[in-house]
Amino acid sequence: MAKKSQEEIYKQLRERICLLHYPPGAVLSENTLAVEFGVSRTPVRSALQRLEFEGLVTSMQGVGTIVASVDLKFLKEVYALRMKLAELVGDLARPRVPHGTIAALKELLEECRQMTDHYDPDAIARLYNDFHEEMLNVIGNEPLRVISNQLYYQTARIWLQILPDLDWHREVKLTCDEIAAVIEALENEDMRAVARVRRDYMSSFLSRINSYLASADSRERIGS
Amino acid sequence: MAKKSQEEIYKQLRERICLLHYPPGAVLSENTLAVEFGVSRTPVRSALQRLEFEGLVTSMQGVGTIVASVDLKFLKEVYALRMKLAELVGDLARPRVPHGTIAALKELLEECRQMTDHYDPDAIARLYNDFHEEMLNVIGNEPLRVISNQLYYQTARIWLQILPDLDWHREVKLTCDEIAAVIEALENEDMRAVARVRRDYMSSFLSRINSYLASADSRERIGS
DNA sequence: CGTATACAAGTTGTATACAGGTTGGATTAT
DNA sequence: ATAATCCAACCTGTATACAACTTGTATACG
């Protein structure tokens, strides 16, 4: 593969982790990655260390770099916090909606609608990542933006992990609805409404997770 | 100096930065630090990269690793966020106050009271760092704990930077008052009161910063 | 057959050598 | 004297060699 800088390697690895290309528990080898990216171990190590600081992997000497699994308690803590932070966005939003955001969201909405009849978890996960990136742009507080991003990637995998056991049509519809509701709120320049929408859909997702976990036989798929 | 692991080097450097031993704009050399800590550049680089991810330094090829300066806009954004997060602590606090916390705080309060007549910015900054560490322990939400810590260290230097131009007795008294108020709230197991106290004292500090900046001739001491 | 042990292969952590880049001062031309 | 140029010293970024550690396997032993 062509040479990539440390930042690109980081983003690539992060995407692979949150798209479950590297599932929780997967063992990564710095050497293998170095060969794949066409660089030495050094920049790969930098990227992995950053992922370790953010809690996505754990390096163990003599073993390897292991993709972290999202344990239930941590998942709930992150979501409890993200819901609170989502409300904060209403207070700390940019005064004006960044140019192009609404147009981008409308494209994503159109893409999402076309997914109804094509079961493709990978594709909708990518789409939701793009949606997330757009939503970051309306946050007017830089540290909050950074933190929201970190927290998102710490748990983004969960959806993909349980998606095979959920109702595909319903998940696609809910995603479309969320994007549409955000667009409407943005067109009204009502940032608190945006915040409310985001919080409500997080809450909805959390309750879907809980009912998923309630079905006993599927409890171990999240894995410790 | 005796060999230190990467984590220890990181904490040491972070403390030096937030105690202004390395003032904003200071140029650090990986080689020099490696010699001082008795290790090679590699673990020093790891520590510096972590500091860079957290926004405390900036590495520039051919130049060095420069201690970041806290610009005014960023400072206000961090404080706006920290005040909101402080309120969240009231909702996401531990059900019970960790054992030993109140005793530790009473010791800190006693130490602080003895500082009234001895002008020593370094000492009170260390004390407030210890206070901060104790306050982290009452946060019941792990990601919030991590984030609160990051945000604290991003702006902790500001106090020390302007302390020489503030009223020492008043600053010591305010610090004592904050610790005492937190102790009282903790003894009542009223976490929302703890959160309120913390927010109010942050707000108070922010207004002191603003009036400091209002005195025109001192405006450039924060530095770009 | 079961168990303990030694070891080989593979991994991360560290040290060192080299490449690429910046800066400030000496030097030279104007 | 002044301005432009060159270069040496220093820095970070990268590549590579080595040390320390873990683990599964083969082997010897009870």
Short mmCIF file of C-alpha atoms in Angstrom, two decimals, chain A residues 22-23 25 27-28 40 45 56 58 87 89-90 118 131 133 135 142-143 164 167 169 173 178 200 211 220 222:
data_model
loop_
_atom_site.label_atom_id
_atom_site.label_comp_id
_atom_site.label_asym_id
_atom_site.label_seq_id
_atom_site.Cartn_x
_atom_site.Cartn_y
_atom_site.Cartn_z
CA TYR A 22 -11.27 -5.56 13.42
CA PRO A 23 -13.79 -7.00 15.89
CA GLY A 25 -10.64 -8.99 20.84
CA VAL A 27 -5.07 -8.99 17.82
CA LEU A 28 -3.24 -6.47 15.69
CA SER A 40 8.09 1.18 9.51
CA ARG A 45 2.99 2.61 16.89
CA LEU A 56 -10.06 1.66 21.48
CA THR A 58 -4.89 -2.13 24.56
CA GLU A 87 -28.26 18.76 25.41
CA VAL A 89 -24.90 21.39 22.22
CA GLY A 90 -28.12 23.35 22.33
CA HIS A 118 -30.60 -3.45 0.65
CA PHE A 131 -23.86 12.07 9.75
CA GLU A 133 -19.15 14.28 11.28
CA MET A 135 -23.25 17.13 13.41
CA GLU A 142 -14.14 23.32 20.26
CA PRO A 143 -13.33 21.20 23.30
CA PRO A 164 -27.89 -8.43 12.64
CA ASP A 167 -35.17 -5.20 12.53
CA HIS A 169 -36.25 -1.82 8.14
CA LYS A 173 -36.35 4.17 9.16
CA GLU A 178 -33.36 11.28 12.91
CA ASP A 200 -34.18 11.48 22.03
CA SER A 211 -34.39 -4.91 25.12
CA GLU A 220 -23.02 -12.93 25.35
CA ILE A 222 -21.38 -8.20 23.16
#
